[in-house]
Amino acid sequence: MKVSFWGVRGSFPVCSPEHTRYGGNTPCVEVASNTESVLIDAGTGIRLAGKSMVERGQKRIALLLSHTHWDHIQGLPHFEPLHCPDTKISIHSIRRDNRSLHDIVFEQQRSPFFPISLDDVQAELTFIEHDDGESFDIGDIRVLCKRLNHPGIAAGYRLECDGSVFAYICDTDLYGEKLQYADELSDTATAEERLACLEELRQGARDLGHSADLIVCDTFFLPDEFEPEWGHSTPDDAIRLATEAQAKRVGLFHHRPGRKDDQLDALVERYRKRTNGSLEILACREGLHLTL
Amino acid sequence: MWGTRGTIPTPEAENGRYGGNTPCIEVRSSEDDLLILDAGIGLHWLGDELMMNSFGGGEGRGHILVSHTHWGHIQGIPFFLPMLISGNRFSIYGTGGADSFKDLLLEQMASYYCPVPNFFDDNIGALTRIEEIDEREFDIGSTRVTARRVNHVPDVVTLGFRIEDAAGGSLAYIPDVEYLEQEHRDQTLELAAGVDMLIHDAHQTTDEYPARRGRGHSSVQDAIEIARQAQARHLVLFHHHPDRSDSAIDDLLRSCDSVGLRVDAAREGAEYTL
């Protein structure tokens, strides 16, 4: 299994000389087996992934969306394979209650927001929504989809192939006390019921990351920056999850826009010292290719 | 200049000098009125700087002129911190064409796209007035603003702006335009006549243009010709193509050496006094 990082930044693309080493493009990660290529999220990094896929002649592409906040879909209109004939692109997300994935993605690319409608692209598009906890296959890659704790509806994914496991757990507040979709629970839900729901989400994240070779995890906040309303995690949360899930390696991801290259260097060094080698920690950067 | 890139932010290192942020230009009048041209991602960084002065304390006043609603020109609004500070006041001017301009801006903030609070609501953050305009002249402080339709792509009504300061100094801002007919040139010529600075779409090189005709953008050659005809004193090439690296923009500028007109390529961080 090969993992390539095309975009690692959270919230919005950051164009600054102090951010170029880790990169300023919003999330896009490619996971490839010998036969399949799966992209996760369509931040601005997908523009670079698309160029590479066209060069490689990739004609069958699956795109898994964690959720539809801008930073995870804004690159899609600039994804070159959309404009290639004989190309099939399947777009996946967790099932949404109110508005279909198809409508949300089409709306992004409708006039007067973008000049080329998805109706007019050359690739054949399919939209597939999955239930919480559903497993499905993309060629030889086995995928598990689980709901995460983020405003609206977000999902994480576990991908298995060639005996390796990769987990993508972003965006989410892993161990915070706020249930981000409390609005959907009935007004009569008790505090205990909400807590049970939170624990279920935490167990879902552990299931995604169980014995993974690499967990890529939302680490938008540092502990002293934490905002309970936002639905994001800290490196401490990511390390706790990786430890509980018995993962081999954890990748800090979805870096906050203000976080500069030097600060990320120092941050990852600090956490490595703290865990004292019990867990391998890396800070994900654009252009990084790993073989699991 | 806070953002000079067309279409999509391009953070890659090879774009670092001219910059990867989508369009946003800060204009200060002789009376220190704040006019902001377009609300691409560059707006976020302008916002950070504004927060260090009166906007941080909720005493700022700004005017945002939006050329059109393609994403690259509005995507900075949800990340513009001064709008989260109560006491600040903003006016946003633009057109939605057949749609309501306000509804289009609100759609960008819909909860399934954007988790930040809807600060167009008067009870949240700054007081923000969204003003639907079309072809119109109006005053902002010591400046006179002229808005005119220019030809871009059929799906979106696009405005160009001319800004003249009562104390002297004038500029025309035409970030997205294509000249398919003489009428389209006349629209720009009216806005740009005799200006000190013409900031103009140069999305395509002269060589690329024929294959991309009809996609709503100008070539460098178009920009030079219109600047000459309008007798603009200074041409700034703007809205760089996402694939145009710093060195490609350098080459492009060198090709303009002998045109007998002052030509610059818009660069993030550049400041001019007119």
Coordinates of C-alpha atoms in Angstrom, one line a residue:
Chain A
M1 CA 0.0 0.0 0.0
K2 CA 1.3 3.4 -1.0
V3 CA 0.2 6.6 0.7
S4 CA 0.9 10.1 -0.9
F5 CA 0.1 13.4 0.6
W6 CA -1.1 16.1 -1.8
G7 CA -2.6 18.5 0.8
V8 CA -2.3 18.6 4.6
R9 CA -3.5 22.0 5.7
G10 CA -6.7 22.7 7.5
S11 CA -9.4 25.4 7.1
F12 CA -8.1 27.2 4.0
P13 CA -5.1 27.1 1.6
V14 CA -2.1 29.0 3.0
C15 CA 0.2 30.6 0.5
S16 CA 3.3 31.8 2.4
P17 CA 7.0 31.1 2.2
E18 CA 6.9 30.1 5.9
H19 CA 4.5 27.2 5.1
T20 CA 6.0 25.7 1.9
R21 CA 7.9 22.8 3.5
Y22 CA 4.8 21.2 5.0
G23 CA 2.7 22.8 2.4
G24 CA -0.4 25.0 2.2
N25 CA -2.8 23.0 0.1
T26 CA -6.0 21.8 1.9
P27 CA -6.5 18.0 2.4
C28 CA -6.0 15.4 -0.2
V29 CA -4.4 12.0 0.4
E30 CA -3.9 9.2 -2.2
V31 CA -3.9 5.6 -1.2
A32 CA -2.8 3.1 -3.9
S33 CA -2.7 -0.7 -4.1
N34 CA -1.2 -2.4 -7.1
T35 CA -4.3 -1.9 -9.1
E36 CA -6.5 0.8 -7.4
S37 CA -6.1 4.5 -6.6
V38 CA -8.2 6.0 -3.9
L39 CA -8.2 9.7 -3.0
I40 CA -9.4 10.9 0.3
D41 CA -10.8 14.5 0.4
A42 CA -10.8 17.1 -2.4
G43 CA -9.0 20.1 -0.9
T44 CA -6.8 22.2 -3.2
G45 CA -4.2 19.4 -3.0
I46 CA -6.4 17.4 -5.4
R47 CA -5.4 19.8 -8.2
L48 CA -1.8 18.4 -8.0
A49 CA -3.1 14.8 -7.5
G50 CA -5.2 15.1 -10.7
K51 CA -2.2 16.3 -12.8
S52 CA -0.2 13.3 -11.6
M53 CA -3.1 10.9 -12.2
V54 CA -3.6 12.2 -15.8
E55 CA 0.2 11.7 -16.4
R56 CA -0.1 8.2 -15.0
G57 CA -3.1 7.4 -17.2
Q58 CA -5.3 6.7 -14.2
K59 CA -8.8 6.1 -15.7
R60 CA -10.6 4.7 -12.6
I61 CA -10.6 6.8 -9.5
A62 CA -12.5 6.6 -6.2
L63 CA -12.8 9.7 -4.1
L64 CA -13.8 9.4 -0.4
L65 CA -15.0 12.6 1.2
S66 CA -14.7 12.9 4.9
H67 CA -17.3 15.8 4.8
T68 CA -18.3 18.7 2.6
H69 CA -16.8 21.7 4.4
W70 CA -15.0 23.9 1.9
D71 CA -11.5 22.8 2.7
H72 CA -12.4 19.2 1.9
I73 CA -14.1 19.8 -1.5
Q74 CA -12.9 23.2 -2.9
G75 CA -10.3 21.6 -5.2
L76 CA -12.7 19.3 -7.0
P77 CA -13.6 21.8 -9.8
H78 CA -9.8 21.9 -10.6
F79 CA -9.4 18.1 -10.8
E80 CA -8.1 17.4 -14.3
P81 CA -9.4 13.8 -14.6
L82 CA -13.0 15.3 -14.6
H83 CA -12.2 16.5 -18.1
C84 CA -10.7 13.3 -19.4
P85 CA -12.7 10.9 -21.6
D86 CA -13.1 7.2 -20.7
T87 CA -12.6 8.1 -17.0
K88 CA -14.8 6.9 -14.2
I89 CA -14.9 8.7 -10.9
S90 CA -16.9 7.4 -8.0
I91 CA -17.5 9.9 -5.1
H92 CA -18.2 8.5 -1.7
S93 CA -19.3 9.9 1.6
I94 CA -21.2 8.9 4.7
R95 CA -25.0 9.1 4.2
R96 CA -26.5 12.5 4.8
D97 CA -29.9 13.0 6.4
N98 CA -31.0 16.2 4.7
R99 CA -29.2 17.0 1.5
S100 CA -27.7 14.5 -0.9
L101 CA -23.9 14.3 -1.6
H102 CA -24.7 14.8 -5.3
D103 CA -26.6 18.0 -4.7
I104 CA -23.9 19.5 -2.5
V105 CA -21.1 18.7 -4.9
F106 CA -23.1 19.9 -7.9
E107 CA -24.0 23.1 -6.2
Q108 CA -20.4 23.9 -5.6
Q109 CA -19.8 23.8 -9.3
R110 CA -22.9 25.6 -10.5
S111 CA -23.1 28.9 -12.1
P112 CA -22.5 31.7 -11.0
F113 CA -19.8 30.1 -8.7
F114 CA -17.9 28.2 -11.3
P115 CA -18.1 28.3 -15.1
I116 CA -18.0 24.6 -15.9
S117 CA -21.0 22.6 -14.6
L118 CA -20.4 18.9 -13.5
D119 CA -23.1 18.1 -16.1
D120 CA -20.6 19.1 -18.8
V121 CA -17.5 17.2 -17.6
Q122 CA -16.2 14.3 -19.7
A123 CA -15.7 11.8 -16.9
E124 CA -18.5 9.5 -15.8
L125 CA -19.4 10.4 -12.2
T126 CA -21.2 8.3 -9.6
F127 CA -22.2 9.3 -6.1
I128 CA -22.4 6.7 -3.4
E129 CA -23.5 7.3 0.2
H130 CA -22.6 4.8 2.9
D131 CA -24.1 4.0 6.3
D132 CA -22.2 4.5 9.5
G133 CA -20.2 1.3 10.1
E134 CA -20.6 0.1 6.5
S135 CA -17.7 -1.8 4.8
F136 CA -17.3 -1.8 1.0
D137 CA -14.6 -2.7 -1.5
I138 CA -12.9 -0.6 -4.1
G139 CA -11.1 -3.2 -6.1
D140 CA -8.7 -4.9 -3.7
I141 CA -9.0 -2.2 -1.1
R142 CA -11.4 -2.8 1.8
V143 CA -12.9 0.4 3.2
L144 CA -14.7 0.9 6.5
C145 CA -16.6 4.2 7.1
K146 CA -17.4 5.5 10.6
R147 CA -19.0 8.7 11.7
L148 CA -16.8 11.3 13.5
N149 CA -17.5 14.1 16.0
H150 CA -17.5 17.2 13.8
P151 CA -20.2 19.8 13.1
G152 CA -22.6 18.5 10.5
I153 CA -21.8 15.0 9.2
A154 CA -18.2 13.8 8.9
A155 CA -16.7 10.4 8.5
G156 CA -13.3 8.7 8.9
Y157 CA -12.1 5.8 6.8
R158 CA -10.1 2.6 7.4
L159 CA -8.4 1.2 4.2
E160 CA -6.9 -2.3 4.1
C161 CA -5.0 -4.0 1.3
D162 CA -1.9 -6.0 0.8
G163 CA -1.9 -6.8 4.5
S164 CA -1.5 -3.1 5.4
V165 CA -3.9 -0.8 7.2
F166 CA -4.3 3.0 6.8
A167 CA -6.8 5.1 8.8
Y168 CA -7.9 8.7 8.0
I169 CA -9.5 10.3 11.0
C170 CA -10.2 14.0 10.1
D171 CA -12.0 16.3 11.0
T172 CA -13.1 15.3 14.5
D173 CA -13.0 16.2 18.2
L174 CA -11.8 12.8 19.5
Y175 CA -12.0 13.3 23.3
G176 CA -13.8 16.5 23.8
E177 CA -17.0 16.6 25.8
K178 CA -19.2 18.3 23.2
L179 CA -21.3 16.1 21.0
Q180 CA -21.2 17.9 17.7
Y181 CA -24.5 16.6 16.4
A182 CA -26.5 17.0 19.6
D183 CA -29.1 19.0 17.7
E184 CA -30.2 15.8 15.9
L185 CA -30.8 13.9 19.2
S186 CA -34.2 14.3 20.5
D187 CA -34.8 17.1 23.0
T188 CA -35.5 14.5 25.7
A189 CA -32.0 12.9 25.4
T190 CA -30.4 12.7 28.8
A191 CA -26.8 13.7 29.6
E192 CA -26.1 9.9 29.9
E193 CA -27.5 9.3 26.4
R194 CA -25.3 12.0 25.0
L195 CA -22.2 10.6 26.8
A196 CA -23.0 7.2 25.4
C197 CA -23.2 8.7 22.0
L198 CA -19.8 10.4 22.5
E199 CA -18.3 7.1 23.7
E200 CA -19.7 5.3 20.6
L201 CA -18.0 7.9 18.4
R202 CA -14.7 7.3 20.2
Q203 CA -15.0 3.6 19.9
G204 CA -15.7 4.2 16.1
A205 CA -12.4 6.0 15.8
R206 CA -10.6 3.2 17.7
D207 CA -12.2 0.7 15.3
L208 CA -10.9 2.7 12.3
G209 CA -7.4 2.8 13.7
H210 CA -7.2 -0.6 15.3
S211 CA -3.7 -2.1 14.7
A212 CA -3.2 0.4 11.8
D213 CA 0.2 0.8 10.2
L214 CA -0.6 4.5 10.0
I215 CA -3.3 6.7 11.4
V216 CA -3.6 10.2 9.9
C217 CA -5.3 12.3 12.4
D218 CA -6.8 15.8 12.8
T219 CA -4.4 17.8 15.0
F220 CA -5.7 21.3 14.3
F221 CA -5.3 22.5 17.9
L222 CA -2.6 22.6 20.4
P223 CA -4.0 21.9 23.9
D224 CA -3.9 25.6 24.9
E225 CA -5.8 26.6 21.7
F226 CA -8.6 24.1 22.1
E227 CA -12.1 25.4 21.3
P228 CA -14.8 22.9 22.2
E229 CA -17.2 24.3 19.5
W230 CA -15.1 23.6 16.5
G231 CA -14.8 19.8 16.4
H232 CA -11.1 19.4 16.1
S233 CA -8.4 17.5 18.0
T234 CA -4.9 18.0 19.4
P235 CA -1.7 16.0 19.0
D236 CA -2.3 14.7 22.5
D237 CA -5.7 13.3 21.4
A238 CA -4.1 11.7 18.3
I239 CA -1.4 10.0 20.4
R240 CA -4.0 8.8 22.9
L241 CA -6.1 7.4 20.1
A242 CA -3.1 5.7 18.4
T243 CA -2.1 4.2 21.7
E244 CA -5.6 2.9 22.5
A245 CA -6.0 1.6 19.0
Q246 CA -2.5 -0.1 19.1
A247 CA -1.5 1.6 15.9
K248 CA 2.2 1.6 14.8
R249 CA 2.4 5.2 13.6
V250 CA 0.5 8.4 13.8
G251 CA 0.6 11.3 11.3
L252 CA -0.3 14.8 12.5
F253 CA -2.6 16.3 9.9
H254 CA -4.9 19.2 9.0
H255 CA -2.4 21.7 10.3
R256 CA -3.8 25.0 11.5
P257 CA -3.3 27.8 8.9
G258 CA -1.1 29.9 11.3
R259 CA 1.2 26.9 12.0
K260 CA 4.5 27.7 10.3
D261 CA 7.1 25.1 9.1
D262 CA 9.5 25.8 12.0
Q263 CA 6.7 25.5 14.5
L264 CA 5.6 22.2 13.1
D265 CA 9.2 21.0 13.3
A266 CA 9.4 21.9 16.9
L267 CA 6.0 20.5 17.7
V268 CA 6.7 17.1 16.3
E269 CA 10.1 17.0 18.1
R270 CA 8.4 17.9 21.4
Y271 CA 5.8 15.1 21.1
R272 CA 8.5 12.5 20.0
K273 CA 10.4 13.3 23.2
R274 CA 7.3 13.0 25.3
T275 CA 6.3 9.6 23.9
N276 CA 9.9 8.4 24.2
G277 CA 9.8 6.2 21.1
S278 CA 6.8 4.1 22.2
L279 CA 4.9 5.3 19.1
E280 CA 6.2 6.7 15.8
I281 CA 5.1 10.2 15.2
L282 CA 5.3 12.2 12.0
A283 CA 3.9 15.5 10.8
C284 CA 2.3 15.0 7.4
R285 CA 3.7 17.2 4.6
E286 CA 2.8 17.8 1.0
G287 CA 4.9 15.6 -1.3
L288 CA 5.5 12.9 1.3
H289 CA 5.1 9.3 -0.1
L290 CA 5.1 6.4 2.2
T291 CA 4.9 2.6 1.6
L292 CA 3.1 0.8 4.3
Chain B
M1 CA -1.8 43.6 -3.1
W2 CA -3.0 40.6 -0.9
G3 CA -3.9 38.2 -3.6
T4 CA -3.1 38.1 -7.3
R5 CA -3.7 34.5 -8.4
G6 CA -6.6 33.5 -10.6
T7 CA -9.2 30.7 -10.0
I8 CA -7.7 28.7 -7.2
P9 CA -5.1 29.3 -4.5
T10 CA -1.7 27.8 -5.4
P11 CA 0.5 27.5 -2.3
E12 CA 3.4 25.7 -4.1
A13 CA 6.9 27.1 -3.5
E14 CA 7.4 27.9 -7.2
N15 CA 4.6 30.5 -6.9
G16 CA 6.0 32.1 -3.8
R17 CA 7.2 35.4 -5.1
Y18 CA 4.1 36.5 -7.1
G19 CA 1.9 34.7 -4.6
G20 CA -0.8 32.0 -4.6
N21 CA -3.6 33.8 -2.9
T22 CA -6.8 34.5 -4.9
P23 CA -7.6 38.2 -5.7
C24 CA -7.7 40.8 -3.0
I25 CA -6.4 44.4 -3.2
E26 CA -6.4 47.0 -0.4
V27 CA -7.0 50.6 -1.6
R28 CA -6.5 53.5 0.9
S29 CA -7.8 56.9 -0.1
S30 CA -6.3 60.2 0.7
E31 CA -8.7 60.3 3.7
D32 CA -7.7 56.8 4.7
D33 CA -11.1 55.3 3.6
L34 CA -10.6 51.5 3.2
L35 CA -11.7 50.0 -0.1
I36 CA -11.1 46.3 -0.7
L37 CA -11.2 45.0 -4.3
D38 CA -12.5 41.3 -4.3
A39 CA -12.6 38.9 -1.5
G40 CA -10.3 36.0 -2.5
I41 CA -8.2 34.2 0.1
G42 CA -5.9 37.2 0.2
L43 CA -8.7 38.8 2.3
H44 CA -7.9 36.6 5.2
W45 CA -4.3 38.0 5.5
L46 CA -5.5 41.6 5.0
G47 CA -7.9 40.8 7.9
D48 CA -5.1 39.7 10.1
E49 CA -3.4 43.0 9.6
L50 CA -6.6 45.0 10.1
M51 CA -7.1 43.3 13.4
M52 CA -3.9 45.0 14.7
N53 CA -5.5 48.4 14.3
S54 CA -9.0 49.9 14.7
F55 CA -10.8 46.7 13.4
G56 CA -9.4 44.7 16.3
G57 CA -11.2 47.0 18.7
G58 CA -14.4 47.0 16.8
E59 CA -14.1 50.5 15.4
G60 CA -13.2 49.8 11.8
R61 CA -15.1 50.7 8.7
G62 CA -14.5 49.0 5.3
H63 CA -16.0 48.7 1.8
I64 CA -15.6 45.5 -0.2
L65 CA -16.2 45.7 -4.0
V66 CA -16.8 42.3 -5.5
S67 CA -16.3 41.9 -9.3
H68 CA -18.3 38.7 -9.5
T69 CA -19.2 35.6 -7.5
H70 CA -16.9 33.0 -8.9
W71 CA -15.3 31.2 -5.9
G72 CA -11.9 32.7 -6.3
H73 CA -13.4 36.2 -5.7
I74 CA -15.5 35.5 -2.6
Q75 CA -13.9 32.5 -0.9
G76 CA -12.0 34.7 1.6
I77 CA -15.1 36.1 3.3
P78 CA -15.7 33.2 5.8
F79 CA -12.1 33.6 7.0
F80 CA -12.1 37.4 7.4
L81 CA -11.8 37.9 11.1
P82 CA -12.7 41.6 11.3
M83 CA -16.3 40.5 10.4
L84 CA -16.5 38.5 13.6
I85 CA -15.8 41.6 15.7
S86 CA -18.9 43.5 16.8
G87 CA -18.7 47.3 16.3
N88 CA -16.9 47.0 12.9
R89 CA -19.0 48.0 9.9
F90 CA -18.7 46.7 6.4
S91 CA -20.5 47.3 3.1
I92 CA -20.2 44.6 0.4
Y93 CA -21.0 45.8 -3.1
G94 CA -21.6 43.4 -6.0
T95 CA -24.2 41.8 -8.2
G96 CA -25.7 38.3 -8.4
G97 CA -27.0 38.8 -11.9
A98 CA -30.3 36.9 -12.1
D99 CA -29.8 35.7 -8.5
S100 CA -29.7 37.8 -5.3
F101 CA -26.1 38.8 -4.5
K102 CA -26.9 38.4 -0.8
D103 CA -28.3 34.9 -1.3
L104 CA -25.2 33.8 -3.2
L105 CA -22.9 35.1 -0.4
L106 CA -25.1 33.3 2.2
E107 CA -25.0 30.1 0.2
Q108 CA -21.2 30.0 0.6
M109 CA -21.8 30.2 4.4
A110 CA -24.4 27.3 4.4
S111 CA -23.7 24.9 7.3
Y112 CA -22.9 22.0 5.0
Y113 CA -20.0 24.0 3.5
C114 CA -18.9 26.2 6.2
P115 CA -18.9 25.8 10.0
V116 CA -18.3 29.5 10.8
P117 CA -21.2 31.6 12.2
N118 CA -23.2 33.5 9.6
F119 CA -21.8 37.0 10.4
F120 CA -24.1 38.6 7.9
D121 CA -26.7 38.3 10.6
D122 CA -26.8 41.6 12.4
N123 CA -26.7 39.9 15.8
I124 CA -23.4 38.3 15.1
G125 CA -20.1 40.1 14.7
A126 CA -19.8 43.2 12.5
L127 CA -22.6 45.2 11.1
T128 CA -22.5 44.1 7.4
R129 CA -24.6 45.7 4.7
I130 CA -24.8 43.8 1.4
E131 CA -25.6 46.1 -1.4
E132 CA -26.7 44.8 -4.8
I133 CA -25.3 47.1 -7.4
D134 CA -25.0 47.1 -11.2
E135 CA -23.6 49.8 -13.5
R136 CA -23.5 52.7 -11.1
E137 CA -21.4 55.6 -9.8
F138 CA -21.2 56.3 -6.1
D139 CA -18.9 57.9 -3.5
I140 CA -16.9 56.2 -0.8
G141 CA -15.3 58.8 1.4
S142 CA -13.0 60.9 -0.8
T143 CA -13.3 58.5 -3.7
R144 CA -15.7 58.2 -6.6
V145 CA -16.4 54.6 -7.7
T146 CA -17.6 53.8 -11.2
A147 CA -18.9 50.2 -11.7
R148 CA -19.5 48.9 -15.2
R149 CA -20.3 45.5 -16.7
V150 CA -17.4 43.8 -18.5
N151 CA -17.5 40.7 -20.6
H152 CA -16.4 37.5 -18.7
V153 CA -18.3 34.3 -19.2
P154 CA -22.1 34.1 -19.9
D155 CA -23.0 32.5 -16.6
V156 CA -22.0 35.4 -14.4
V157 CA -22.5 39.2 -14.5
T158 CA -19.1 40.7 -13.9
L159 CA -18.2 44.2 -12.9
G160 CA -15.1 46.3 -13.5
F161 CA -14.3 49.3 -11.2
R162 CA -12.8 52.7 -11.7
I163 CA -11.7 54.5 -8.5
E164 CA -10.7 58.2 -8.4
D165 CA -9.6 60.0 -5.4
A166 CA -10.7 63.7 -5.0
A167 CA -7.1 64.5 -4.0
G168 CA -5.8 62.9 -7.2
G169 CA -4.9 59.3 -8.1
S170 CA -7.0 56.9 -10.2
L171 CA -7.1 53.2 -10.9
A172 CA -9.1 50.7 -12.9
Y173 CA -9.6 47.1 -11.7
I174 CA -10.7 44.6 -14.4
P175 CA -9.6 41.2 -13.1
D176 CA -11.7 38.9 -15.4
V177 CA -12.5 40.1 -18.9
E178 CA -12.5 38.8 -22.5
Y179 CA -12.8 40.9 -25.6
L180 CA -14.8 39.2 -28.2
E181 CA -16.4 42.3 -29.7
Q182 CA -15.6 46.0 -29.9
E183 CA -18.3 46.7 -27.4
H184 CA -16.4 44.7 -24.8
R185 CA -13.3 46.9 -25.4
D186 CA -15.4 50.0 -25.2
Q187 CA -16.6 49.0 -21.7
T188 CA -13.0 48.7 -20.4
L189 CA -11.9 51.8 -22.2
E190 CA -14.5 53.9 -20.4
L191 CA -13.3 52.5 -17.0
A192 CA -9.6 52.8 -17.8
A193 CA -9.4 56.1 -19.7
G194 CA -6.3 58.0 -18.6
V195 CA -5.9 56.1 -15.2
D196 CA -2.7 56.1 -13.3
M197 CA -2.9 52.3 -12.9
L198 CA -4.8 49.7 -14.8
I199 CA -5.0 46.3 -13.0
H200 CA -6.0 43.9 -15.8
D201 CA -6.7 40.2 -16.4
A202 CA -3.6 38.5 -17.9
H203 CA -4.7 34.9 -17.3
Q204 CA -3.4 33.7 -20.7
T205 CA -0.2 34.3 -22.5
T206 CA -0.5 35.6 -26.1
D207 CA 0.4 32.1 -27.4
E208 CA -2.1 30.3 -25.2
Y209 CA -5.0 32.5 -26.0
P210 CA -6.2 31.2 -29.4
A211 CA -6.8 27.7 -27.9
R212 CA -8.6 29.2 -24.9
R213 CA -10.8 31.7 -26.7
G214 CA -14.3 32.0 -25.3
R215 CA -13.3 31.0 -21.7
G216 CA -13.7 34.5 -20.4
H217 CA -10.1 35.7 -20.0
S218 CA -7.6 38.0 -21.7
S219 CA -4.2 37.5 -23.0
V220 CA -1.2 39.6 -22.1
Q221 CA -1.4 41.2 -25.6
D222 CA -5.0 42.2 -25.0
A223 CA -4.0 43.8 -21.7
I224 CA -1.2 45.8 -23.4
E225 CA -3.4 46.9 -26.3
I226 CA -6.3 48.1 -24.1
A227 CA -3.8 49.9 -21.7
R228 CA -2.4 51.8 -24.7
Q229 CA -5.8 52.7 -26.2
A230 CA -7.0 53.9 -22.8
Q231 CA -3.7 55.8 -22.3
A232 CA -3.3 54.2 -18.9
R233 CA 0.0 55.3 -17.3
H234 CA 0.9 51.9 -15.8
L235 CA -0.4 48.4 -16.5
V236 CA -0.4 45.7 -13.8
L237 CA -0.9 42.2 -15.1
F238 CA -3.2 40.3 -12.8
H239 CA -5.1 37.1 -12.2
H240 CA -2.1 34.8 -12.9
H241 CA -3.0 31.4 -14.2
P242 CA -2.7 28.7 -11.5
D243 CA 0.0 26.9 -13.6
R244 CA 2.1 30.1 -14.1
S245 CA 5.2 29.8 -11.9
D246 CA 7.3 32.7 -10.7
S247 CA 9.9 32.1 -13.4
A248 CA 7.1 31.9 -16.1
I249 CA 5.8 35.2 -14.9
D250 CA 9.3 36.7 -15.0
D251 CA 9.6 35.5 -18.7
L252 CA 6.2 37.0 -19.5
L253 CA 7.3 40.4 -18.0
R254 CA 10.5 40.3 -20.0
S255 CA 8.5 39.9 -23.1
C256 CA 6.8 43.2 -22.3
D257 CA 10.1 45.1 -22.1
S258 CA 9.8 46.8 -25.5
V259 CA 6.1 47.7 -25.5
G260 CA 6.7 51.3 -24.5
L261 CA 4.5 51.2 -21.5
R262 CA 5.2 50.7 -17.8
V263 CA 4.2 47.1 -17.1
D264 CA 4.4 45.1 -13.9
A265 CA 3.1 41.7 -12.9
A266 CA 0.9 41.9 -9.8
R267 CA 2.9 40.5 -6.8
E268 CA 1.5 39.7 -3.3
G269 CA 2.9 42.2 -0.9
A270 CA 3.5 45.0 -3.5
E271 CA 2.4 48.5 -2.6
Y272 CA 2.0 51.5 -4.9
T273 CA 1.2 55.1 -4.3
L274 CA -0.8 56.8 -7.1

